[in-house]
mmCIF file with all atom_site columns, C-alpha atoms in Angstrom:
data_model
loop_
_atom_site.group_PDB
_atom_site.id
_atom_site.type_symbol
_atom_site.label_atom_id
_atom_site.label_alt_id
_atom_site.label_comp_id
_atom_site.label_asym_id
_atom_site.label_entity_id
_atom_site.label_seq_id
_atom_site.pdbx_PDB_ins_code
_atom_site.Cartn_x
_atom_site.Cartn_y
_atom_site.Cartn_z
_atom_site.occupancy
_atom_site.B_iso_or_equiv
_atom_site.pdbx_formal_charge
_atom_site.auth_seq_id
_atom_site.auth_comp_id
_atom_site.auth_asym_id
_atom_site.auth_atom_id
_atom_site.pdbx_PDB_model_num
ATOM 1   C CA . SER A 1 1   ? 7.608   140.974 -215.002 1.00 68.00 ? 1   SER A CA 1
ATOM 2   C CA . THR A 1 2   ? 9.617   142.184 -218.012 1.00 74.00 ? 2   THR A CA 1
ATOM 3   C CA . LEU A 1 3   ? 11.088  145.113 -216.053 1.00 77.00 ? 3   LEU A CA 1
ATOM 4   C CA . THR A 1 4   ? 12.142  142.899 -213.139 1.00 75.00 ? 4   THR A CA 1
ATOM 5   C CA . GLY A 1 5   ? 13.679  140.334 -215.461 1.00 76.00 ? 5   GLY A CA 1
ATOM 6   C CA . GLY A 1 6   ? 15.493  143.056 -217.395 1.00 80.00 ? 6   GLY A CA 1
ATOM 7   C CA . ILE A 1 7   ? 17.010  144.497 -214.215 1.00 80.00 ? 7   ILE A CA 1
ATOM 8   C CA . TYR A 1 8   ? 18.404  141.132 -213.142 1.00 77.00 ? 8   TYR A CA 1
ATOM 9   C CA . ALA A 1 9   ? 19.689  140.425 -216.647 1.00 77.00 ? 9   ALA A CA 1
ATOM 10  C CA . TRP A 1 10  ? 21.436  143.810 -216.775 1.00 81.00 ? 10  TRP A CA 1
ATOM 11  C CA . PHE A 1 11  ? 22.980  143.912 -213.279 1.00 82.00 ? 11  PHE A CA 1
ATOM 12  C CA . TYR A 1 12  ? 23.637  140.224 -212.610 1.00 80.00 ? 12  TYR A CA 1
ATOM 13  C CA . ALA A 1 13  ? 24.018  138.813 -216.137 1.00 80.00 ? 13  ALA A CA 1
ATOM 14  C CA . TRP A 1 14  ? 21.573  135.981 -215.422 1.00 83.00 ? 14  TRP A CA 1
ATOM 15  C CA . PRO A 1 15  ? 20.280  133.814 -218.275 1.00 84.00 ? 15  PRO A CA 1
ATOM 16  C CA . TRP A 1 16  ? 17.201  135.457 -219.733 1.00 84.00 ? 16  TRP A CA 1
ATOM 17  C CA . GLU A 1 17  ? 15.036  132.423 -218.916 1.00 84.00 ? 17  GLU A CA 1
ATOM 18  C CA . SER A 1 18  ? 15.900  132.749 -215.213 1.00 86.00 ? 18  SER A CA 1
ATOM 19  C CA . CYS A 1 19  ? 15.203  136.481 -215.328 1.00 85.00 ? 19  CYS A CA 1
ATOM 20  C CA . VAL A 1 20  ? 11.755  136.015 -216.887 1.00 85.00 ? 20  VAL A CA 1
ATOM 21  C CA . LEU A 1 21  ? 10.991  133.258 -214.352 1.00 86.00 ? 21  LEU A CA 1
ATOM 22  C CA . LEU A 1 22  ? 11.883  135.523 -211.422 1.00 85.00 ? 22  LEU A CA 1
ATOM 23  C CA . GLY A 1 23  ? 9.907   138.379 -212.972 1.00 83.00 ? 23  GLY A CA 1
ATOM 24  C CA . GLY A 1 24  ? 6.861   136.107 -213.294 1.00 82.00 ? 24  GLY A CA 1
ATOM 25  C CA . ILE A 1 25  ? 7.142   135.074 -209.642 1.00 82.00 ? 25  ILE A CA 1
ATOM 26  C CA . LEU A 1 26  ? 7.478   138.640 -208.358 1.00 80.00 ? 26  LEU A CA 1
ATOM 27  C CA . SER A 1 27  ? 4.773   140.070 -210.620 1.00 76.00 ? 27  SER A CA 1
ATOM 28  C CA . ALA A 1 28  ? 1.967   138.266 -208.767 1.00 73.00 ? 28  ALA A CA 1
ATOM 29  C CA . THR A 1 29  ? 0.254   141.013 -206.755 1.00 71.00 ? 29  THR A CA 1
ATOM 30  C CA . ASP A 1 30  ? -1.526  140.728 -203.421 1.00 71.00 ? 30  ASP A CA 1
ATOM 31  C CA . PRO A 1 31  ? -4.551  143.052 -203.154 1.00 72.00 ? 31  PRO A CA 1
ATOM 32  C CA . VAL A 1 32  ? -5.465  142.184 -199.556 1.00 70.00 ? 32  VAL A CA 1
ATOM 33  C CA . ALA A 1 33  ? -4.003  145.312 -197.957 1.00 70.00 ? 33  ALA A CA 1
ATOM 34  C CA . VAL A 1 34  ? -5.269  147.579 -200.735 1.00 74.00 ? 34  VAL A CA 1
ATOM 35  C CA . VAL A 1 35  ? -8.819  146.193 -200.588 1.00 71.00 ? 35  VAL A CA 1
ATOM 36  C CA . ALA A 1 36  ? -8.878  146.458 -196.780 1.00 72.00 ? 36  ALA A CA 1
ATOM 37  C CA . LEU A 1 37  ? -7.775  150.096 -197.013 1.00 75.00 ? 37  LEU A CA 1
ATOM 38  C CA . LEU A 1 38  ? -10.453 150.877 -199.605 1.00 74.00 ? 38  LEU A CA 1
ATOM 39  C CA . ARG A 1 39  ? -13.130 149.400 -197.369 1.00 73.00 ? 39  ARG A CA 1
ATOM 40  C CA . GLU A 1 40  ? -11.947 151.482 -194.422 1.00 75.00 ? 40  GLU A CA 1
ATOM 41  C CA . MET A 1 41  ? -12.082 154.592 -196.600 1.00 79.00 ? 41  MET A CA 1
ATOM 42  C CA . GLY A 1 42  ? -15.619 153.766 -197.715 1.00 76.00 ? 42  GLY A CA 1
ATOM 43  C CA . ALA A 1 43  ? -14.708 153.453 -201.391 1.00 73.00 ? 43  ALA A CA 1
ATOM 44  C CA . LYS A 1 44  ? -17.110 151.922 -203.856 1.00 77.00 ? 44  LYS A CA 1
ATOM 45  C CA . LYS A 1 45  ? -17.394 148.153 -203.633 1.00 73.00 ? 45  LYS A CA 1
ATOM 46  C CA . SER A 1 46  ? -17.050 147.931 -207.402 1.00 74.00 ? 46  SER A CA 1
ATOM 47  C CA . LEU A 1 47  ? -13.546 149.427 -207.158 1.00 77.00 ? 47  LEU A CA 1
ATOM 48  C CA . ALA A 1 48  ? -12.415 146.777 -204.670 1.00 73.00 ? 48  ALA A CA 1
ATOM 49  C CA . THR A 1 49  ? -13.966 144.075 -206.849 1.00 73.00 ? 49  THR A CA 1
ATOM 50  C CA . LEU A 1 50  ? -12.127 145.424 -209.898 1.00 78.00 ? 50  LEU A CA 1
ATOM 51  C CA . ILE A 1 51  ? -8.793  145.363 -208.072 1.00 78.00 ? 51  ILE A CA 1
ATOM 52  C CA . GLU A 1 52  ? -9.360  141.829 -206.814 1.00 75.00 ? 52  GLU A CA 1
ATOM 53  C CA . ALA A 1 53  ? -10.360 140.655 -210.297 1.00 75.00 ? 53  ALA A CA 1
ATOM 54  C CA . GLU A 1 54  ? -7.256  142.244 -211.820 1.00 76.00 ? 54  GLU A CA 1
ATOM 55  C CA . SER A 1 55  ? -5.148  140.470 -209.226 1.00 77.00 ? 55  SER A CA 1
ATOM 56  C CA . LEU A 1 56  ? -6.695  137.106 -210.123 1.00 77.00 ? 56  LEU A CA 1
ATOM 57  C CA . LEU A 1 57  ? -5.945  137.579 -213.812 1.00 77.00 ? 57  LEU A CA 1
ATOM 58  C CA . ASN A 1 58  ? -2.453  138.769 -212.940 1.00 79.00 ? 58  ASN A CA 1
ATOM 59  C CA . ASP A 1 59  ? -1.884  135.678 -210.794 1.00 78.00 ? 59  ASP A CA 1
ATOM 60  C CA . GLY A 1 60  ? -3.159  133.446 -213.578 1.00 77.00 ? 60  GLY A CA 1
ATOM 61  C CA . THR A 1 61  ? -0.774  135.054 -216.067 1.00 80.00 ? 61  THR A CA 1
ATOM 62  C CA . ALA A 1 62  ? 2.103   134.658 -213.601 1.00 82.00 ? 62  ALA A CA 1
ATOM 63  C CA . VAL A 1 63  ? 1.278   130.949 -213.286 1.00 82.00 ? 63  VAL A CA 1
ATOM 64  C CA . VAL A 1 64  ? 1.445   130.562 -217.068 1.00 83.00 ? 64  VAL A CA 1
ATOM 65  C CA . VAL A 1 65  ? 4.832   132.306 -217.213 1.00 85.00 ? 65  VAL A CA 1
ATOM 66  C CA . PHE A 1 66  ? 6.109   130.235 -214.294 1.00 85.00 ? 66  PHE A CA 1
ATOM 67  C CA . SER A 1 67  ? 4.921   126.925 -215.774 1.00 83.00 ? 67  SER A CA 1
ATOM 68  C CA . ILE A 1 68  ? 6.764   127.571 -219.035 1.00 84.00 ? 68  ILE A CA 1
ATOM 69  C CA . PHE A 1 69  ? 10.026  129.033 -217.775 1.00 86.00 ? 69  PHE A CA 1
ATOM 70  C CA . ILE A 1 70  ? 10.526  126.755 -214.769 1.00 87.00 ? 70  ILE A CA 1
ATOM 71  C CA . LYS A 1 71  ? 10.939  123.888 -217.238 1.00 87.00 ? 71  LYS A CA 1
ATOM 72  C CA . ALA A 1 72  ? 13.250  125.994 -219.382 1.00 86.00 ? 72  ALA A CA 1
ATOM 73  C CA . VAL A 1 73  ? 15.443  126.756 -216.351 1.00 87.00 ? 73  VAL A CA 1
ATOM 74  C CA . GLU A 1 74  ? 15.453  123.103 -215.246 1.00 87.00 ? 74  GLU A CA 1
ATOM 75  C CA . HIS A 1 75  ? 16.709  122.029 -218.688 1.00 86.00 ? 75  HIS A CA 1
ATOM 76  C CA . GLY A 1 76  ? 19.289  124.825 -218.941 1.00 83.00 ? 76  GLY A CA 1
ATOM 77  C CA . GLY A 1 77  ? 17.448  126.920 -221.501 1.00 82.00 ? 77  GLY A CA 1
ATOM 78  C CA . LEU A 1 78  ? 14.270  127.255 -223.508 1.00 83.00 ? 78  LEU A CA 1
ATOM 79  C CA . GLN A 1 79  ? 15.645  125.611 -226.628 1.00 84.00 ? 79  GLN A CA 1
ATOM 80  C CA . GLU A 1 80  ? 17.201  122.830 -224.562 1.00 85.00 ? 80  GLU A CA 1
ATOM 81  C CA . TRP A 1 81  ? 13.788  122.075 -223.038 1.00 83.00 ? 81  TRP A CA 1
ATOM 82  C CA . LEU A 1 82  ? 12.170  121.922 -226.472 1.00 83.00 ? 82  LEU A CA 1
ATOM 83  C CA . ASP A 1 83  ? 14.967  119.665 -227.779 1.00 84.00 ? 83  ASP A CA 1
ATOM 84  C CA . ALA A 1 84  ? 14.677  117.342 -224.765 1.00 83.00 ? 84  ALA A CA 1
ATOM 85  C CA . ASP A 1 85  ? 10.937  116.934 -225.347 1.00 80.00 ? 85  ASP A CA 1
ATOM 86  C CA . GLY A 1 86  ? 11.311  116.732 -229.110 1.00 82.00 ? 86  GLY A CA 1
ATOM 87  C CA . GLN A 1 87  ? 9.116   119.801 -229.654 1.00 82.00 ? 87  GLN A CA 1
ATOM 88  C CA . GLN A 1 88  ? 9.204   122.704 -232.072 1.00 84.00 ? 88  GLN A CA 1
ATOM 89  C CA . PRO A 1 89  ? 9.073   126.399 -231.011 1.00 82.00 ? 89  PRO A CA 1
ATOM 90  C CA . ALA A 1 90  ? 5.409   126.456 -232.028 1.00 84.00 ? 90  ALA A CA 1
ATOM 91  C CA . TYR A 1 91  ? 4.810   124.193 -229.019 1.00 85.00 ? 91  TYR A CA 1
ATOM 92  C CA . LEU A 1 92  ? 5.206   127.263 -226.803 1.00 85.00 ? 92  LEU A CA 1
ATOM 93  C CA . LEU A 1 93  ? 2.185   128.838 -228.486 1.00 87.00 ? 93  LEU A CA 1
ATOM 94  C CA . TRP A 1 94  ? 0.161   125.708 -227.762 1.00 86.00 ? 94  TRP A CA 1
ATOM 95  C CA . VAL A 1 95  ? 1.224   125.698 -224.093 1.00 85.00 ? 95  VAL A CA 1
ATOM 96  C CA . THR A 1 96  ? 0.328   129.378 -223.739 1.00 85.00 ? 96  THR A CA 1
ATOM 97  C CA . ALA A 1 97  ? -3.047  128.968 -225.456 1.00 87.00 ? 97  ALA A CA 1
ATOM 98  C CA . ARG A 1 98  ? -3.827  125.804 -223.501 1.00 87.00 ? 98  ARG A CA 1
ATOM 99  C CA . MET A 1 99  ? -3.221  127.450 -220.152 1.00 85.00 ? 99  MET A CA 1
ATOM 100 C CA . SER A 1 100 ? -4.537  130.965 -220.793 1.00 85.00 ? 100 SER A CA 1
ATOM 101 C CA . ILE A 1 101 ? -7.462  130.231 -223.160 1.00 88.00 ? 101 ILE A CA 1
ATOM 102 C CA . VAL A 1 102 ? -8.515  126.576 -222.898 1.00 89.00 ? 102 VAL A CA 1
ATOM 103 C CA . GLY A 1 103 ? -8.372  126.698 -219.086 1.00 88.00 ? 103 GLY A CA 1
ATOM 104 C CA . PRO A 1 104 ? -10.810 129.608 -218.706 1.00 90.00 ? 104 PRO A CA 1
ATOM 105 C CA . LEU A 1 105 ? -13.094 128.087 -221.346 1.00 92.00 ? 105 LEU A CA 1
ATOM 106 C CA . MET A 1 106 ? -13.231 124.878 -219.335 1.00 92.00 ? 106 MET A CA 1
ATOM 107 C CA . GLY A 1 107 ? -14.157 126.890 -216.248 1.00 91.00 ? 107 GLY A CA 1
ATOM 108 C CA . VAL A 1 108 ? -16.897 128.681 -218.176 1.00 92.00 ? 108 VAL A CA 1
ATOM 109 C CA . ALA A 1 109 ? -18.236 125.325 -219.410 1.00 93.00 ? 109 ALA A CA 1
ATOM 110 C CA . PHE A 1 110 ? -18.420 123.947 -215.866 1.00 92.00 ? 110 PHE A CA 1
ATOM 111 C CA . GLY A 1 111 ? -20.073 127.168 -214.734 1.00 90.00 ? 111 GLY A CA 1
ATOM 112 C CA . VAL A 1 112 ? -22.753 126.855 -217.410 1.00 91.00 ? 112 VAL A CA 1
ATOM 113 C CA . VAL A 1 113 ? -23.394 123.212 -216.476 1.00 90.00 ? 113 VAL A CA 1
ATOM 114 C CA . THR A 1 114 ? -23.677 124.163 -212.806 1.00 88.00 ? 114 THR A CA 1
ATOM 115 C CA . ILE A 1 115 ? -26.089 127.007 -213.513 1.00 87.00 ? 115 ILE A CA 1
ATOM 116 C CA . LEU A 1 116 ? -28.241 124.732 -215.681 1.00 85.00 ? 116 LEU A CA 1
ATOM 117 C CA . PHE A 1 117 ? -28.275 122.194 -212.852 1.00 83.00 ? 117 PHE A CA 1
ATOM 118 C CA . LEU A 1 118 ? -29.455 124.858 -210.426 1.00 80.00 ? 118 LEU A CA 1
ATOM 119 C CA . GLU A 1 119 ? -32.128 125.887 -212.898 1.00 78.00 ? 119 GLU A CA 1
ATOM 120 C CA . GLN A 1 120 ? -33.373 122.298 -213.123 1.00 76.00 ? 120 GLN A CA 1
ATOM 121 C CA . ASN A 1 121 ? -33.267 122.079 -209.341 1.00 67.00 ? 121 ASN A CA 1
ATOM 122 C CA . TRP A 1 122 ? -35.488 125.169 -209.174 1.00 63.00 ? 122 TRP A CA 1
ATOM 123 C CA . GLY A 1 123 ? -38.006 123.654 -211.560 1.00 53.00 ? 123 GLY A CA 1
ATOM 124 C CA . ALA A 1 124 ? -38.047 120.297 -209.782 1.00 50.00 ? 124 ALA A CA 1
ATOM 125 C CA . ILE A 1 125 ? -38.751 121.379 -206.216 1.00 48.00 ? 125 ILE A CA 1
ATOM 126 C CA . GLY A 1 126 ? -40.190 124.857 -206.702 1.00 51.00 ? 126 GLY A CA 1
ATOM 127 C CA . ASN A 1 127 ? -37.344 126.616 -204.925 1.00 58.00 ? 127 ASN A CA 1
ATOM 128 C CA . ASN A 1 128 ? -33.593 126.259 -204.724 1.00 61.00 ? 128 ASN A CA 1
ATOM 129 C CA . ASP A 1 129 ? -31.880 124.240 -202.026 1.00 70.00 ? 129 ASP A CA 1
ATOM 130 C CA . ALA A 1 130 ? -29.578 126.580 -200.110 1.00 76.00 ? 130 ALA A CA 1
ATOM 131 C CA . ASN A 1 131 ? -27.147 123.755 -199.325 1.00 79.00 ? 131 ASN A CA 1
ATOM 132 C CA . VAL A 1 132 ? -26.860 122.791 -202.982 1.00 80.00 ? 132 VAL A CA 1
ATOM 133 C CA . GLU A 1 133 ? -26.223 126.363 -204.065 1.00 81.00 ? 133 GLU A CA 1
ATOM 134 C CA . THR A 1 134 ? -23.604 126.910 -201.373 1.00 82.00 ? 134 THR A CA 1
ATOM 135 C CA . ILE A 1 135 ? -21.837 123.661 -202.260 1.00 82.00 ? 135 ILE A CA 1
ATOM 136 C CA . CYS A 1 136 ? -21.801 124.657 -205.927 1.00 82.00 ? 136 CYS A CA 1
ATOM 137 C CA . THR A 1 137 ? -19.905 127.822 -205.042 1.00 84.00 ? 137 THR A CA 1
ATOM 138 C CA . LEU A 1 138 ? -17.617 126.095 -202.529 1.00 85.00 ? 138 LEU A CA 1
ATOM 139 C CA . ALA A 1 139 ? -16.796 122.606 -203.835 1.00 87.00 ? 139 ALA A CA 1
ATOM 140 C CA . MET A 1 140 ? -17.045 123.073 -207.598 1.00 89.00 ? 140 MET A CA 1
ATOM 141 C CA . PRO A 1 141 ? -14.144 125.564 -207.819 1.00 89.00 ? 141 PRO A CA 1
ATOM 142 C CA . PHE A 1 142 ? -11.886 122.967 -206.195 1.00 90.00 ? 142 PHE A CA 1
ATOM 143 C CA . LEU A 1 143 ? -13.033 120.368 -208.730 1.00 91.00 ? 143 LEU A CA 1
ATOM 144 C CA . VAL A 1 144 ? -12.464 122.782 -211.610 1.00 92.00 ? 144 VAL A CA 1
ATOM 145 C CA . PHE A 1 145 ? -8.991  123.638 -210.309 1.00 91.00 ? 145 PHE A CA 1
ATOM 146 C CA . TYR A 1 146 ? -8.058  119.968 -209.907 1.00 91.00 ? 146 TYR A CA 1
ATOM 147 C CA . LEU A 1 147 ? -9.305  118.996 -213.355 1.00 91.00 ? 147 LEU A CA 1
ATOM 148 C CA . ALA A 1 148 ? -7.478  121.878 -215.008 1.00 90.00 ? 148 ALA A CA 1
ATOM 149 C CA . GLU A 1 149 ? -4.173  121.264 -213.258 1.00 86.00 ? 149 GLU A CA 1
ATOM 150 C CA . THR A 1 150 ? -3.807  117.484 -212.987 1.00 86.00 ? 150 THR A CA 1
ATOM 151 C CA . ALA A 1 151 ? -6.697  115.428 -214.320 1.00 80.00 ? 151 ALA A CA 1
ATOM 152 C CA . PHE A 1 152 ? -5.756  115.481 -218.013 1.00 80.00 ? 152 PHE A CA 1
ATOM 153 C CA . GLY A 1 153 ? -2.033  114.857 -217.638 1.00 77.00 ? 153 GLY A CA 1
ATOM 154 C CA . GLU A 1 154 ? 0.939   117.126 -218.268 1.00 75.00 ? 154 GLU A CA 1
ATOM 155 C CA . SER A 1 155 ? 0.268   117.332 -222.004 1.00 76.00 ? 155 SER A CA 1
ATOM 156 C CA . TRP A 1 156 ? -3.110  118.956 -221.315 1.00 83.00 ? 156 TRP A CA 1
ATOM 157 C CA . GLN A 1 157 ? -2.309  120.855 -218.133 1.00 84.00 ? 157 GLN A CA 1
ATOM 158 C CA . MET A 1 158 ? -4.209  124.129 -217.912 1.00 87.00 ? 158 MET A CA 1
ATOM 159 C CA . SER A 1 159 ? -4.196  127.070 -215.528 1.00 85.00 ? 159 SER A CA 1
ATOM 160 C CA . GLY A 1 160 ? -6.365  126.148 -212.562 1.00 86.00 ? 160 GLY A CA 1
ATOM 161 C CA . VAL A 1 161 ? -6.477  129.767 -211.409 1.00 85.00 ? 161 VAL A CA 1
ATOM 162 C CA . LEU A 1 162 ? -7.832  131.044 -214.726 1.00 87.00 ? 162 LEU A CA 1
ATOM 163 C CA . ALA A 1 163 ? -10.249 128.101 -214.936 1.00 90.00 ? 163 ALA A CA 1
ATOM 164 C CA . VAL A 1 164 ? -11.733 129.042 -211.560 1.00 89.00 ? 164 VAL A CA 1
ATOM 165 C CA . VAL A 1 165 ? -11.912 132.687 -212.688 1.00 87.00 ? 165 VAL A CA 1
ATOM 166 C CA . GLY A 1 166 ? -13.918 131.563 -215.733 1.00 89.00 ? 166 GLY A CA 1
ATOM 167 C CA . TYR A 1 167 ? -16.211 129.541 -213.474 1.00 90.00 ? 167 TYR A CA 1
ATOM 168 C CA . GLY A 1 168 ? -16.759 132.544 -211.215 1.00 87.00 ? 168 GLY A CA 1
ATOM 169 C CA . ILE A 1 169 ? -17.477 134.865 -214.131 1.00 87.00 ? 169 ILE A CA 1
ATOM 170 C CA . VAL A 1 170 ? -20.434 132.676 -215.125 1.00 88.00 ? 170 VAL A CA 1
ATOM 171 C CA . PHE A 1 171 ? -21.846 132.832 -211.593 1.00 83.00 ? 171 PHE A CA 1
ATOM 172 C CA . ALA A 1 172 ? -21.322 136.597 -211.399 1.00 81.00 ? 172 ALA A CA 1
ATOM 173 C CA . SER A 1 173 ? -22.941 137.249 -214.778 1.00 83.00 ? 173 SER A CA 1
ATOM 174 C CA . PRO A 1 174 ? -26.561 138.477 -214.935 1.00 80.00 ? 174 PRO A CA 1
ATOM 175 C CA . TRP A 1 175 ? -27.529 135.108 -216.421 1.00 82.00 ? 175 TRP A CA 1
ATOM 176 C CA . GLY A 1 176 ? -26.005 133.217 -213.509 1.00 77.00 ? 176 GLY A CA 1
ATOM 177 C CA . ARG A 1 177 ? -27.080 135.476 -210.656 1.00 76.00 ? 177 ARG A CA 1
ATOM 178 C CA . VAL A 1 178 ? -30.798 135.144 -211.391 1.00 72.00 ? 178 VAL A CA 1
ATOM 179 C CA . ARG A 1 179 ? -30.541 131.354 -210.963 1.00 74.00 ? 179 ARG A CA 1
ATOM 180 C CA . ILE A 1 180 ? -29.584 131.745 -207.312 1.00 77.00 ? 180 ILE A CA 1
ATOM 181 C CA . ASP A 1 181 ? -32.189 132.368 -204.666 1.00 76.00 ? 181 ASP A CA 1
ATOM 182 C CA . PRO A 1 182 ? -31.976 135.981 -203.361 1.00 77.00 ? 182 PRO A CA 1
ATOM 183 C CA . GLU A 1 183 ? -31.818 134.805 -199.750 1.00 77.00 ? 183 GLU A CA 1
ATOM 184 C CA . VAL A 1 184 ? -28.982 132.426 -200.590 1.00 79.00 ? 184 VAL A CA 1
ATOM 185 C CA . MET A 1 185 ? -27.239 135.202 -202.513 1.00 80.00 ? 185 MET A CA 1
ATOM 186 C CA . HIS A 1 186 ? -27.347 137.386 -199.401 1.00 82.00 ? 186 HIS A CA 1
ATOM 187 C CA . PHE A 1 187 ? -25.871 134.528 -197.362 1.00 83.00 ? 187 PHE A CA 1
ATOM 188 C CA . LEU A 1 188 ? -23.100 133.994 -199.940 1.00 83.00 ? 188 LEU A CA 1
ATOM 189 C CA . HIS A 1 189 ? -22.176 137.686 -199.768 1.00 81.00 ? 189 HIS A CA 1
ATOM 190 C CA . GLU A 1 190 ? -21.587 137.182 -196.043 1.00 83.00 ? 190 GLU A CA 1
ATOM 191 C CA . PHE A 1 191 ? -20.082 133.693 -196.314 1.00 85.00 ? 191 PHE A CA 1
ATOM 192 C CA . TRP A 1 192 ? -17.356 134.266 -198.898 1.00 83.00 ? 192 TRP A CA 1
ATOM 193 C CA . PRO A 1 193 ? -15.762 137.355 -197.307 1.00 80.00 ? 193 PRO A CA 1
ATOM 194 C CA . MET A 1 194 ? -15.421 135.328 -194.100 1.00 85.00 ? 194 MET A CA 1
ATOM 195 C CA . ILE A 1 195 ? -13.805 132.441 -196.004 1.00 86.00 ? 195 ILE A CA 1
ATOM 196 C CA . GLY A 1 196 ? -11.493 134.870 -197.787 1.00 80.00 ? 196 GLY A CA 1
ATOM 197 C CA . HIS A 1 197 ? -10.453 136.477 -194.512 1.00 80.00 ? 197 HIS A CA 1
ATOM 198 C CA . LEU A 1 198 ? -9.738  133.114 -192.851 1.00 87.00 ? 198 LEU A CA 1
ATOM 199 C CA . THR A 1 199 ? -7.815  131.885 -195.887 1.00 84.00 ? 199 THR A CA 1
ATOM 200 C CA . ASN A 1 200 ? -5.680  135.010 -196.113 1.00 79.00 ? 200 ASN A CA 1
ATOM 201 C CA . THR A 1 201 ? -4.920  134.800 -192.402 1.00 84.00 ? 201 THR A CA 1
ATOM 202 C CA . LEU A 1 202 ? -3.877  131.161 -192.743 1.00 89.00 ? 202 LEU A CA 1
ATOM 203 C CA . ILE A 1 203 ? -1.706  131.821 -195.803 1.00 82.00 ? 203 ILE A CA 1
ATOM 204 C CA . PHE A 1 204 ? 0.127   134.746 -194.229 1.00 80.00 ? 204 PHE A CA 1
ATOM 205 C CA . SER A 1 205 ? 0.598   132.808 -190.976 1.00 88.00 ? 205 SER A CA 1
ATOM 206 C CA . ILE A 1 206 ? 2.136   129.850 -192.830 1.00 89.00 ? 206 ILE A CA 1
ATOM 207 C CA . ALA A 1 207 ? 4.305   132.181 -194.941 1.00 81.00 ? 207 ALA A CA 1
ATOM 208 C CA . GLY A 1 208 ? 5.536   133.921 -191.782 1.00 84.00 ? 208 GLY A CA 1
ATOM 209 C CA . VAL A 1 209 ? 6.430   130.611 -190.121 1.00 88.00 ? 209 VAL A CA 1
ATOM 210 C CA . LEU A 1 210 ? 8.315   129.436 -193.218 1.00 84.00 ? 210 LEU A CA 1
ATOM 211 C CA . VAL A 1 211 ? 10.251  132.685 -193.498 1.00 79.00 ? 211 VAL A CA 1
ATOM 212 C CA . VAL A 1 212 ? 11.220  132.692 -189.826 1.00 70.00 ? 212 VAL A CA 1
#
């Protein structure tokens, strides 16, 4: 992001806020092709998971950079944005912490609540309901994303991407995995790759139509 912004600032003499904004947009990586190639080569699954996780964190960081500097560009500069909102430079630290720290913590909190609910569900009926567990992995991330991005207003807007990452970390942790029925876990390992493949296909199809 810094390198891309520096190149545009050097060659085109853009305002530095616009350069950082463009760098943040272009720094978001897409691991789909890399992960597909690793699977064809028979690489370890942990390596593909690591690359995908790094991409999620990279995307979340790019969203934070974009959210800050798009407002700076709209107001003609970073200081102009702060002056228009009547804020001090320390406000930037609050925005960064709110989006990159408070957002993931909110996702972790929702993940813990969901896992505790599944644990109570196990104790109540003797075994977990597969539909409930699947819905918790499918619907709850959308709720977490919505709450982080829009539910608390602009003054408390957080990064929905990083919030969902925090939610997923709880489910992927040893503490969270043992709360899910092994048979359901096997189904989820087959279900989510299919959803990911369909989603990626839809996104690239829409992007291709828009570009053409």
